[in-house]
CSV table of C-alpha atoms in Angstrom, one decimal:
chain,number,residue,atom,x,y,z
R,1,MET,CA,50.6,-126.5,-73.8
R,2,ALA,CA,51.9,-126.8,-70.3
R,3,ASN,CA,50.5,-129.3,-67.9
R,4,LEU,CA,50.5,-128.8,-64.2
R,5,GLU,CA,51.0,-131.5,-61.5
R,6,ALA,CA,50.4,-130.6,-57.9
R,7,PRO,CA,48.8,-132.5,-54.9
R,8,TRP,CA,46.2,-129.8,-54.3
R,9,LEU,CA,44.8,-130.2,-57.8
R,10,THR,CA,43.4,-133.6,-56.9
R,11,SER,CA,42.8,-133.1,-53.2
R,12,ALA,CA,39.3,-133.9,-51.8
R,13,GLY,CA,38.7,-130.2,-51.2
R,14,SER,CA,39.6,-129.2,-54.7
R,15,LEU,CA,37.6,-132.0,-56.3
R,16,ALA,CA,34.5,-131.0,-54.3
R,17,VAL,CA,34.7,-127.4,-55.3
R,18,PHE,CA,35.2,-128.2,-59.0
R,19,ALA,CA,32.3,-130.7,-58.9
R,20,MET,CA,30.2,-128.0,-57.3
R,21,LEU,CA,30.9,-125.4,-60.0
R,22,GLU,CA,31.3,-127.6,-63.1
R,23,GLY,CA,28.3,-129.7,-62.1
R,24,ALA,CA,26.2,-126.6,-62.4
R,25,GLY,CA,27.6,-125.8,-65.9
R,26,HIS,CA,30.1,-123.2,-64.8
R,27,GLN,CA,33.8,-122.9,-65.5
R,28,ALA,CA,36.4,-123.4,-62.7
R,29,TRP,CA,40.1,-122.6,-63.0
R,30,PHE,CA,42.9,-122.3,-60.5
R,31,VAL,CA,44.6,-119.0,-61.2
R,32,GLY,CA,47.4,-116.7,-60.1
R,33,GLY,CA,50.0,-117.5,-57.5
R,34,CYS,CA,49.2,-121.1,-57.0
R,35,VAL,CA,49.6,-121.9,-60.7
R,36,ARG,CA,52.6,-119.6,-61.1
R,37,ASN,CA,54.4,-121.1,-58.1
R,38,ALA,CA,53.6,-124.7,-58.9
R,39,LEU,CA,55.0,-124.3,-62.4
R,40,MET,CA,58.1,-122.8,-60.9
R,41,GLU,CA,58.3,-125.6,-58.3
R,42,GLU,CA,57.9,-123.0,-55.5
R,43,PRO,CA,55.8,-123.4,-52.4
R,44,VAL,CA,52.1,-122.7,-52.8
R,45,SER,CA,50.1,-121.1,-50.0
R,46,ASP,CA,46.8,-119.7,-51.3
R,47,LEU,CA,44.4,-121.4,-53.6
R,48,ASP,CA,42.5,-119.0,-55.9
R,49,ILE,CA,39.8,-120.1,-58.3
R,50,ALA,CA,38.3,-118.1,-61.1
R,51,THR,CA,34.8,-118.9,-62.5
R,52,ASP,CA,32.1,-117.5,-64.7
R,53,ALA,CA,29.6,-118.1,-61.9
R,54,LEU,CA,28.3,-115.0,-60.1
R,55,PRO,CA,29.2,-114.7,-56.5
R,56,GLU,CA,25.6,-115.1,-55.3
R,57,ASP,CA,25.4,-118.4,-57.3
R,58,VAL,CA,28.7,-119.5,-55.8
R,59,MET,CA,27.3,-119.0,-52.3
R,60,LYS,CA,24.1,-121.0,-53.2
R,61,LEU,CA,26.1,-123.8,-54.8
R,62,ALA,CA,28.5,-124.1,-51.9
R,63,GLU,CA,25.7,-124.2,-49.4
R,64,GLY,CA,23.8,-126.8,-51.5
R,65,ALA,CA,27.0,-128.9,-51.6
R,66,GLY,CA,27.3,-128.7,-47.8
R,67,LEU,CA,30.4,-126.5,-48.0
R,68,LYS,CA,31.1,-123.5,-45.8
R,69,ALA,CA,30.8,-120.3,-47.8
R,70,VAL,CA,31.8,-116.8,-46.5
R,71,PRO,CA,31.0,-113.6,-48.6
R,72,THR,CA,34.5,-112.1,-47.8
R,73,GLY,CA,34.5,-109.8,-50.9
R,74,ILE,CA,31.2,-110.5,-52.6
R,75,ALA,CA,30.8,-107.0,-53.9
R,76,HIS,CA,34.0,-107.5,-55.8
R,77,GLY,CA,33.1,-111.0,-56.8
R,78,THR,CA,35.0,-113.1,-54.2
R,79,VAL,CA,33.6,-115.8,-52.0
R,80,THR,CA,35.7,-117.9,-49.6
R,81,VAL,CA,34.7,-121.5,-49.6
R,82,VAL,CA,36.1,-124.1,-47.1
R,83,SER,CA,36.1,-127.7,-48.4
R,84,ALA,CA,37.7,-130.6,-46.7
R,85,ALA,CA,39.6,-128.3,-44.4
R,86,GLN,CA,41.1,-126.4,-47.4
R,87,THR,CA,40.3,-122.7,-48.1
R,88,PHE,CA,39.5,-121.5,-51.6
R,89,GLU,CA,39.1,-117.9,-52.7
R,90,ILE,CA,36.6,-118.2,-55.6
R,91,THR,CA,36.2,-115.0,-57.7
R,92,THR,CA,34.0,-114.3,-60.7
R,93,PHE,CA,35.7,-113.4,-63.9
R,94,ARG,CA,36.0,-109.6,-64.0
R,95,ARG,CA,36.9,-106.7,-66.2
R,96,ASP,CA,37.8,-103.2,-65.1
R,97,VAL,CA,35.4,-100.4,-65.8
R,98,GLU,CA,37.1,-97.6,-64.0
R,99,THR,CA,40.3,-97.1,-62.0
R,100,ASP,CA,41.9,-94.3,-60.0
R,101,GLY,CA,45.3,-95.7,-59.1
R,102,ARG,CA,44.2,-97.1,-55.7
R,103,ARG,CA,41.0,-99.1,-56.5
R,104,ALA,CA,39.1,-100.4,-59.5
R,105,VAL,CA,35.4,-100.4,-60.4
R,106,VAL,CA,34.8,-103.8,-62.0
R,107,ALA,CA,32.1,-105.6,-63.9
R,108,PHE,CA,31.6,-109.3,-64.0
R,109,SER,CA,32.4,-111.2,-67.1
R,110,GLU,CA,31.9,-114.7,-68.6
R,111,GLN,CA,35.2,-114.6,-70.4
R,112,MET,CA,38.6,-115.8,-69.1
R,113,GLU,CA,40.3,-113.4,-71.5
R,114,ASP,CA,38.6,-110.4,-69.8
R,115,ASP,CA,39.7,-111.6,-66.5
R,116,ALA,CA,43.3,-112.2,-67.7
R,117,ARG,CA,43.7,-108.8,-69.2
R,118,ARG,CA,42.9,-107.0,-66.0
R,119,ARG,CA,45.6,-108.7,-64.0
R,120,ASP,CA,49.0,-107.2,-63.3
R,121,PHE,CA,51.7,-109.5,-64.7
R,122,THR,CA,51.6,-112.1,-67.4
R,123,VAL,CA,52.8,-114.9,-65.1
R,124,ASN,CA,49.9,-114.1,-62.7
R,125,ALA,CA,47.3,-114.7,-65.5
R,126,LEU,CA,47.9,-118.4,-65.9
R,127,TYR,CA,44.9,-120.7,-65.4
R,128,ALA,CA,44.8,-124.4,-64.6
R,129,GLY,CA,41.9,-126.8,-64.8
R,130,LYS,CA,41.4,-129.7,-62.5
R,131,SER,CA,43.3,-132.1,-64.7
R,132,GLY,CA,46.3,-129.8,-64.9
R,133,GLU,CA,45.9,-128.3,-68.3
R,134,VAL,CA,47.2,-124.7,-68.3
R,135,ARG,CA,45.5,-121.9,-70.2
R,136,ASP,CA,47.8,-118.9,-71.1
R,137,PRO,CA,45.7,-116.0,-72.5
R,138,VAL,CA,48.5,-113.3,-72.3
R,139,GLY,CA,51.8,-115.1,-72.9
R,140,GLY,CA,52.7,-115.8,-69.3
R,141,LEU,CA,54.4,-119.2,-69.9
R,142,ALA,CA,57.3,-117.8,-71.9
R,143,ASP,CA,57.9,-115.1,-69.2
R,144,LEU,CA,57.7,-117.8,-66.5
R,145,GLU,CA,60.4,-119.8,-68.3
R,146,ASP,CA,62.6,-116.7,-68.3
R,147,ARG,CA,61.5,-115.8,-64.7
R,148,ARG,CA,60.6,-112.3,-66.0
R,149,PHE,CA,57.8,-110.3,-64.5
R,150,ARG,CA,56.2,-108.4,-67.3
R,151,PHE,CA,53.2,-106.2,-67.1
R,152,ILE,CA,50.2,-107.2,-69.2
R,153,GLY,CA,49.7,-104.7,-72.0
R,154,ASP,CA,51.1,-101.2,-71.5
R,155,PRO,CA,53.0,-101.0,-68.3
R,156,HIS,CA,52.0,-97.3,-67.7
R,157,HIS,CA,48.4,-98.1,-68.0
R,158,ARG,CA,48.6,-101.2,-65.8
R,159,ILE,CA,50.4,-99.2,-63.1
R,160,CYS,CA,48.0,-96.3,-63.2
R,161,GLU,CA,45.2,-98.7,-62.5
R,162,ASP,CA,46.8,-99.5,-59.1
R,163,TYR,CA,50.1,-97.9,-58.0
R,164,LEU,CA,50.7,-100.8,-55.6
R,165,ARG,CA,51.8,-102.7,-58.7
R,166,ILE,CA,55.1,-100.7,-58.6
R,167,LEU,CA,56.0,-102.4,-55.3
R,168,ARG,CA,54.6,-105.7,-56.5
R,169,PHE,CA,56.9,-105.6,-59.5
R,170,PHE,CA,60.0,-105.4,-57.2
R,171,ARG,CA,58.6,-107.8,-54.7
R,172,PHE,CA,58.0,-110.6,-57.3
R,173,PHE,CA,61.4,-109.9,-58.8
R,174,ALA,CA,63.0,-110.3,-55.3
R,175,TRP,CA,61.3,-113.6,-54.7
R,176,TYR,CA,61.3,-115.2,-58.1
R,177,GLY,CA,62.9,-113.0,-60.8
R,178,ARG,CA,66.0,-113.5,-62.9
R,179,ASP,CA,66.2,-110.3,-64.8
R,180,LEU,CA,64.2,-107.1,-64.5
R,181,ASP,CA,61.9,-106.3,-67.4
R,182,ALA,CA,63.3,-103.0,-68.8
R,183,ASP,CA,59.9,-101.6,-69.9
R,184,GLY,CA,58.4,-102.4,-66.6
R,185,LEU,CA,61.3,-100.8,-64.7
R,186,ALA,CA,61.1,-97.6,-66.8
R,187,ALA,CA,57.4,-97.3,-66.2
R,188,CYS,CA,57.8,-97.8,-62.4
R,189,SER,CA,60.4,-95.1,-62.4
R,190,SER,CA,58.4,-92.6,-64.3
R,191,LEU,CA,55.3,-93.2,-62.2
R,192,SER,CA,57.1,-93.5,-58.8
R,193,GLU,CA,55.2,-90.6,-57.3
R,194,GLY,CA,52.1,-92.7,-57.4
R,195,VAL,CA,53.4,-94.7,-54.5
R,196,LEU,CA,52.8,-91.7,-52.3
R,197,SER,CA,49.0,-92.1,-52.9
R,198,LEU,CA,48.9,-95.5,-51.4
R,199,SER,CA,47.9,-96.2,-47.8
R,200,ALA,CA,50.6,-96.8,-45.3
R,201,GLU,CA,49.2,-100.3,-44.6
R,202,ARG,CA,49.5,-101.4,-48.2
R,203,VAL,CA,53.0,-100.1,-48.6
R,204,THR,CA,54.1,-101.7,-45.4
R,205,SER,CA,52.7,-105.0,-46.3
R,206,GLU,CA,54.4,-105.0,-49.7
R,207,MET,CA,57.8,-103.9,-48.3
R,208,LEU,CA,57.9,-106.5,-45.6
R,209,LYS,CA,56.9,-109.2,-48.1
R,210,LEU,CA,59.7,-108.0,-50.4
R,211,LEU,CA,62.2,-108.0,-47.6
R,212,ALA,CA,61.2,-111.5,-46.6
R,213,ALA,CA,62.6,-112.9,-49.9
R,214,ARG,CA,65.7,-115.0,-49.6
R,215,ASP,CA,67.9,-112.3,-51.1
R,216,PRO,CA,66.1,-109.0,-51.8
R,217,ALA,CA,69.3,-106.9,-52.3
R,218,ARG,CA,69.1,-106.7,-56.1
R,219,ALA,CA,65.4,-105.7,-55.9
R,220,VAL,CA,66.1,-103.0,-53.3
R,221,ALA,CA,69.0,-101.7,-55.4
R,222,ALA,CA,66.8,-101.5,-58.4
R,223,MET,CA,64.1,-99.6,-56.4
R,224,GLU,CA,66.8,-97.1,-55.3
R,225,HIS,CA,68.0,-96.7,-58.9
R,226,ALA,CA,64.5,-96.1,-60.1
R,227,GLY,CA,63.8,-93.5,-57.4
R,228,ILE,CA,61.2,-95.6,-55.6
R,229,LEU,CA,63.1,-96.4,-52.5
R,230,GLN,CA,63.2,-92.7,-51.6
R,231,ARG,CA,59.5,-92.5,-52.0
R,232,VAL,CA,59.0,-95.3,-49.5
R,233,LEU,CA,62.0,-94.8,-47.1
R,234,PRO,CA,63.3,-91.3,-47.5
R,235,GLY,CA,67.0,-91.3,-46.7
R,236,GLY,CA,67.3,-95.1,-47.1
R,237,SER,CA,70.0,-96.8,-49.1
R,238,SER,CA,70.6,-100.2,-50.5
R,239,ARG,CA,74.3,-99.9,-49.9
R,240,PHE,CA,74.5,-102.0,-46.7
R,241,LEU,CA,71.8,-104.5,-47.4
R,242,ALA,CA,73.8,-107.0,-49.5
R,243,PRO,CA,76.8,-107.0,-47.0
R,244,PHE,CA,74.3,-107.5,-44.1
R,245,LEU,CA,72.6,-110.4,-45.9
R,246,HIS,CA,76.0,-112.0,-46.4
R,247,LEU,CA,77.0,-111.5,-42.8
R,248,ASP,CA,73.7,-112.3,-41.1
R,249,PRO,CA,74.5,-115.3,-38.8
R,250,VAL,CA,70.8,-116.2,-38.0
R,251,ALA,CA,69.1,-118.7,-40.3
R,252,GLU,CA,65.6,-117.4,-39.9
R,253,ILE,CA,64.8,-114.4,-42.2
R,254,ASP,CA,63.9,-111.2,-40.4
R,255,PRO,CA,62.5,-108.4,-42.7
R,256,ILE,CA,62.8,-105.9,-39.9
R,257,ALA,CA,66.6,-106.4,-39.5
R,258,ARG,CA,66.8,-105.9,-43.3
R,259,LEU,CA,64.7,-102.7,-42.9
R,260,ALA,CA,67.3,-101.5,-40.3
R,261,ALA,CA,70.1,-102.2,-42.8
R,262,ILE,CA,68.3,-99.9,-45.4
R,263,GLY,CA,67.7,-97.2,-42.9
R,264,GLY,CA,65.8,-94.1,-43.7
R,265,ASP,CA,62.6,-92.5,-42.4
R,266,VAL,CA,60.0,-95.2,-41.6
R,267,SER,CA,57.2,-92.7,-40.6
R,268,GLY,CA,55.4,-93.5,-43.8
R,269,LEU,CA,55.1,-97.1,-42.9
R,270,ARG,CA,52.5,-98.6,-40.5
R,271,LEU,CA,54.5,-101.2,-38.5
R,272,SER,CA,53.0,-103.3,-35.8
R,273,ARG,CA,54.0,-102.6,-32.2
R,274,ALA,CA,56.2,-105.7,-32.2
R,275,ASP,CA,57.9,-104.7,-35.5
R,276,ALA,CA,58.4,-101.1,-34.4
R,277,LYS,CA,60.0,-102.3,-31.1
R,278,ALA,CA,62.3,-104.7,-33.0
R,279,LEU,CA,63.4,-101.9,-35.4
R,280,ASP,CA,64.1,-99.6,-32.5
R,281,ALA,CA,66.2,-102.3,-30.9
R,282,TYR,CA,68.3,-102.7,-34.1
R,283,ARG,CA,68.7,-99.0,-34.5
R,284,HIS,CA,69.6,-98.5,-30.9
R,285,GLY,CA,72.1,-101.3,-31.1
R,286,LEU,CA,73.7,-99.6,-34.1
R,287,GLU,CA,73.9,-96.3,-32.5
R,288,ASN,CA,75.3,-97.3,-29.1
R,289,THR,CA,78.7,-98.7,-28.1
R,290,TRP,CA,77.4,-101.7,-26.1
R,291,SER,CA,79.7,-104.7,-26.0
R,292,ALA,CA,78.6,-107.9,-27.7
R,293,GLY,CA,77.9,-109.5,-24.3
R,294,ARG,CA,75.7,-106.6,-23.2
R,295,LEU,CA,73.9,-106.7,-26.5
R,296,GLY,CA,73.1,-110.4,-26.0
R,297,TYR,CA,72.0,-109.9,-22.5
R,298,ALA,CA,69.7,-106.9,-23.4
R,299,LEU,CA,68.3,-108.1,-26.8
R,300,GLY,CA,68.5,-111.8,-26.8
R,301,GLU,CA,70.6,-114.0,-29.0
R,302,ASP,CA,69.1,-113.5,-32.5
R,303,GLN,CA,68.7,-109.7,-32.3
R,304,ALA,CA,72.2,-109.3,-30.8
R,305,LEU,CA,73.8,-111.3,-33.5
R,306,ARG,CA,72.1,-109.3,-36.1
R,307,VAL,CA,73.1,-106.0,-34.5
R,308,LEU,CA,76.7,-107.3,-34.7
R,309,ALA,CA,76.1,-108.1,-38.4
R,310,LEU,CA,74.6,-104.7,-39.0
R,311,ARG,CA,77.6,-103.0,-37.4
R,312,ALA,CA,80.0,-105.1,-39.5
R,313,ALA,CA,78.1,-104.2,-42.7
R,314,LEU,CA,77.9,-100.5,-41.8
R,315,PHE,CA,81.6,-100.2,-40.9
R,316,GLU,CA,82.7,-102.7,-43.6
R,317,HIS,CA,84.7,-105.0,-41.4
R,318,PRO,CA,84.5,-108.8,-40.9
R,319,LEU,CA,82.2,-110.3,-38.3
R,320,ASP,CA,84.3,-111.3,-35.3
R,321,PRO,CA,83.4,-114.9,-34.1
R,322,ALA,CA,84.5,-113.9,-30.6
R,323,HIS,CA,81.9,-111.2,-30.6
R,324,LEU,CA,79.2,-113.7,-31.7
R,325,GLU,CA,80.2,-116.1,-28.9
R,326,ALA,CA,80.1,-113.2,-26.4
R,327,ALA,CA,76.6,-112.3,-27.5
R,328,ARG,CA,75.4,-115.8,-27.2
R,329,LYS,CA,76.9,-116.0,-23.7
R,330,GLY,CA,75.2,-112.8,-22.7
R,331,ALA,CA,71.9,-114.0,-24.0
R,332,ALA,CA,72.1,-117.1,-21.9
R,333,SER,CA,73.2,-115.3,-18.7
R,334,VAL,CA,70.8,-114.6,-15.8
R,335,LEU,CA,71.6,-112.0,-13.2
R,336,PRO,CA,72.2,-114.0,-10.0
R,337,VAL,CA,71.0,-111.2,-7.7
R,338,ARG,CA,67.3,-110.3,-7.0
R,339,ALA,CA,65.7,-107.5,-5.1
R,340,ALA,CA,65.0,-109.8,-2.2
R,341,ASP,CA,68.8,-110.5,-1.9
R,342,LEU,CA,69.6,-106.8,-1.2
R,343,PRO,CA,70.1,-105.4,2.4
R,344,ASP,CA,66.9,-104.4,4.2
R,345,THR,CA,68.4,-101.0,4.7
R,346,LEU,CA,67.7,-100.2,1.0
R,347,VAL,CA,64.2,-98.9,0.3
R,348,GLY,CA,62.3,-97.4,-2.7
R,349,PRO,CA,64.4,-96.2,-5.6
R,350,GLU,CA,67.6,-97.3,-3.8
R,351,ILE,CA,66.7,-100.9,-4.5
R,352,GLY,CA,66.5,-100.3,-8.3
R,353,ASN,CA,69.6,-98.2,-8.3
R,354,ALA,CA,71.5,-100.9,-6.4
R,355,LEU,CA,70.4,-103.7,-8.8
R,356,LYS,CA,71.4,-101.6,-11.8
R,357,ILE,CA,74.9,-101.0,-10.3
R,358,LEU,CA,75.3,-104.7,-9.6
R,359,GLU,CA,74.0,-105.6,-13.1
R,360,ASP,CA,76.5,-103.3,-14.8
R,361,ARG,CA,79.4,-104.7,-12.7
R,362,TRP,CA,78.3,-108.3,-13.5
R,363,ILE,CA,78.0,-107.6,-17.3
R,364,ASP,CA,81.3,-105.7,-17.4
R,365,SER,CA,83.0,-108.6,-15.6
R,366,ASP,CA,81.8,-111.0,-18.4
R,367,PHE,CA,78.9,-112.3,-16.3
R,368,GLY,CA,81.4,-114.0,-13.9
R,369,PRO,CA,80.7,-112.7,-10.4
R,370,SER,CA,78.6,-114.8,-8.1
R,371,LYS,CA,75.7,-113.5,-6.0
R,372,ALA,CA,77.9,-113.4,-3.0
R,373,GLU,CA,80.6,-111.5,-4.8
R,374,LEU,CA,78.2,-109.0,-6.1
R,375,LEU,CA,76.5,-108.4,-2.8
R,376,ALA,CA,79.9,-108.0,-1.1
R,377,SER,CA,80.8,-105.3,-3.6
R,378,LEU,CA,77.9,-103.1,-2.5
């Protein structure tokens, strides 16, 4: 029997929520990612609690205890409770009644085992009480020890309940896995067409989470081998991702740069405006012949450095330190001439044209000419 130790187990917020539920005779168990990650000594972000209390009762108990309660998903059994500045997602034990590959019809249950059997992977069906004792209804502890993400029960059945589980399989492997579960991989491959039924928002969210892992190259390569990458990013390839990850000179992870390394058609994704703009910048930088200095000046330091790494990965050559330095210099440079400095004889579009000419001369001269030298060249 495993025993969990984590600061959030005994925080004031947690103790208040457990007292609220258990004081009324209900069960309360931390479940899912918080238990999984704590046992793996990985960071924990979300705190989910499973209980046999009905959502309406959770609302009443929270309000009676002076805690803020929000019915964020009450129809599906989830109530968000804020306790001592901590947020808890409290969900009633559930069992699936009907599924169509995108959503499930559920019924509430009083049994942890029912709740565990409807979850996706064995390591996500681990439950921890307030004292740290861990309940393992479906054999997740052994899989956790091996860092193996294994579907609960029959993988085909589990995937057909929600095809997003195909992408989650690879996302969890990218973040935490050691070896891919062969049965799970085979099921994902045979059911890969189901990914096409998912909304663009859900697919995009999973892909960006996957690409935010420290090293997602093996997961993406496995997705390609299983025929899933082509479903998500037609024409994409894992070939250049590992070299790019090795060459990327920027410490902070950028999933969009990694998406650019994979390439392919992103029309099936629903990127934010900022992400779409960043992807366009990376792709434009790959397609043009701008110098490293111009890249830095136009894109800023981080994006320019990553374009250089993308180019090096694509053309299979080392990353030139001199190019990196040139990009940094370009990013730090400011054109010394403004519109107000130009001769009064220039009007309308002539002003913009003149500034563009001077800017190009300045960049091509390694950002060296002064304002006076640039104006004298007009």
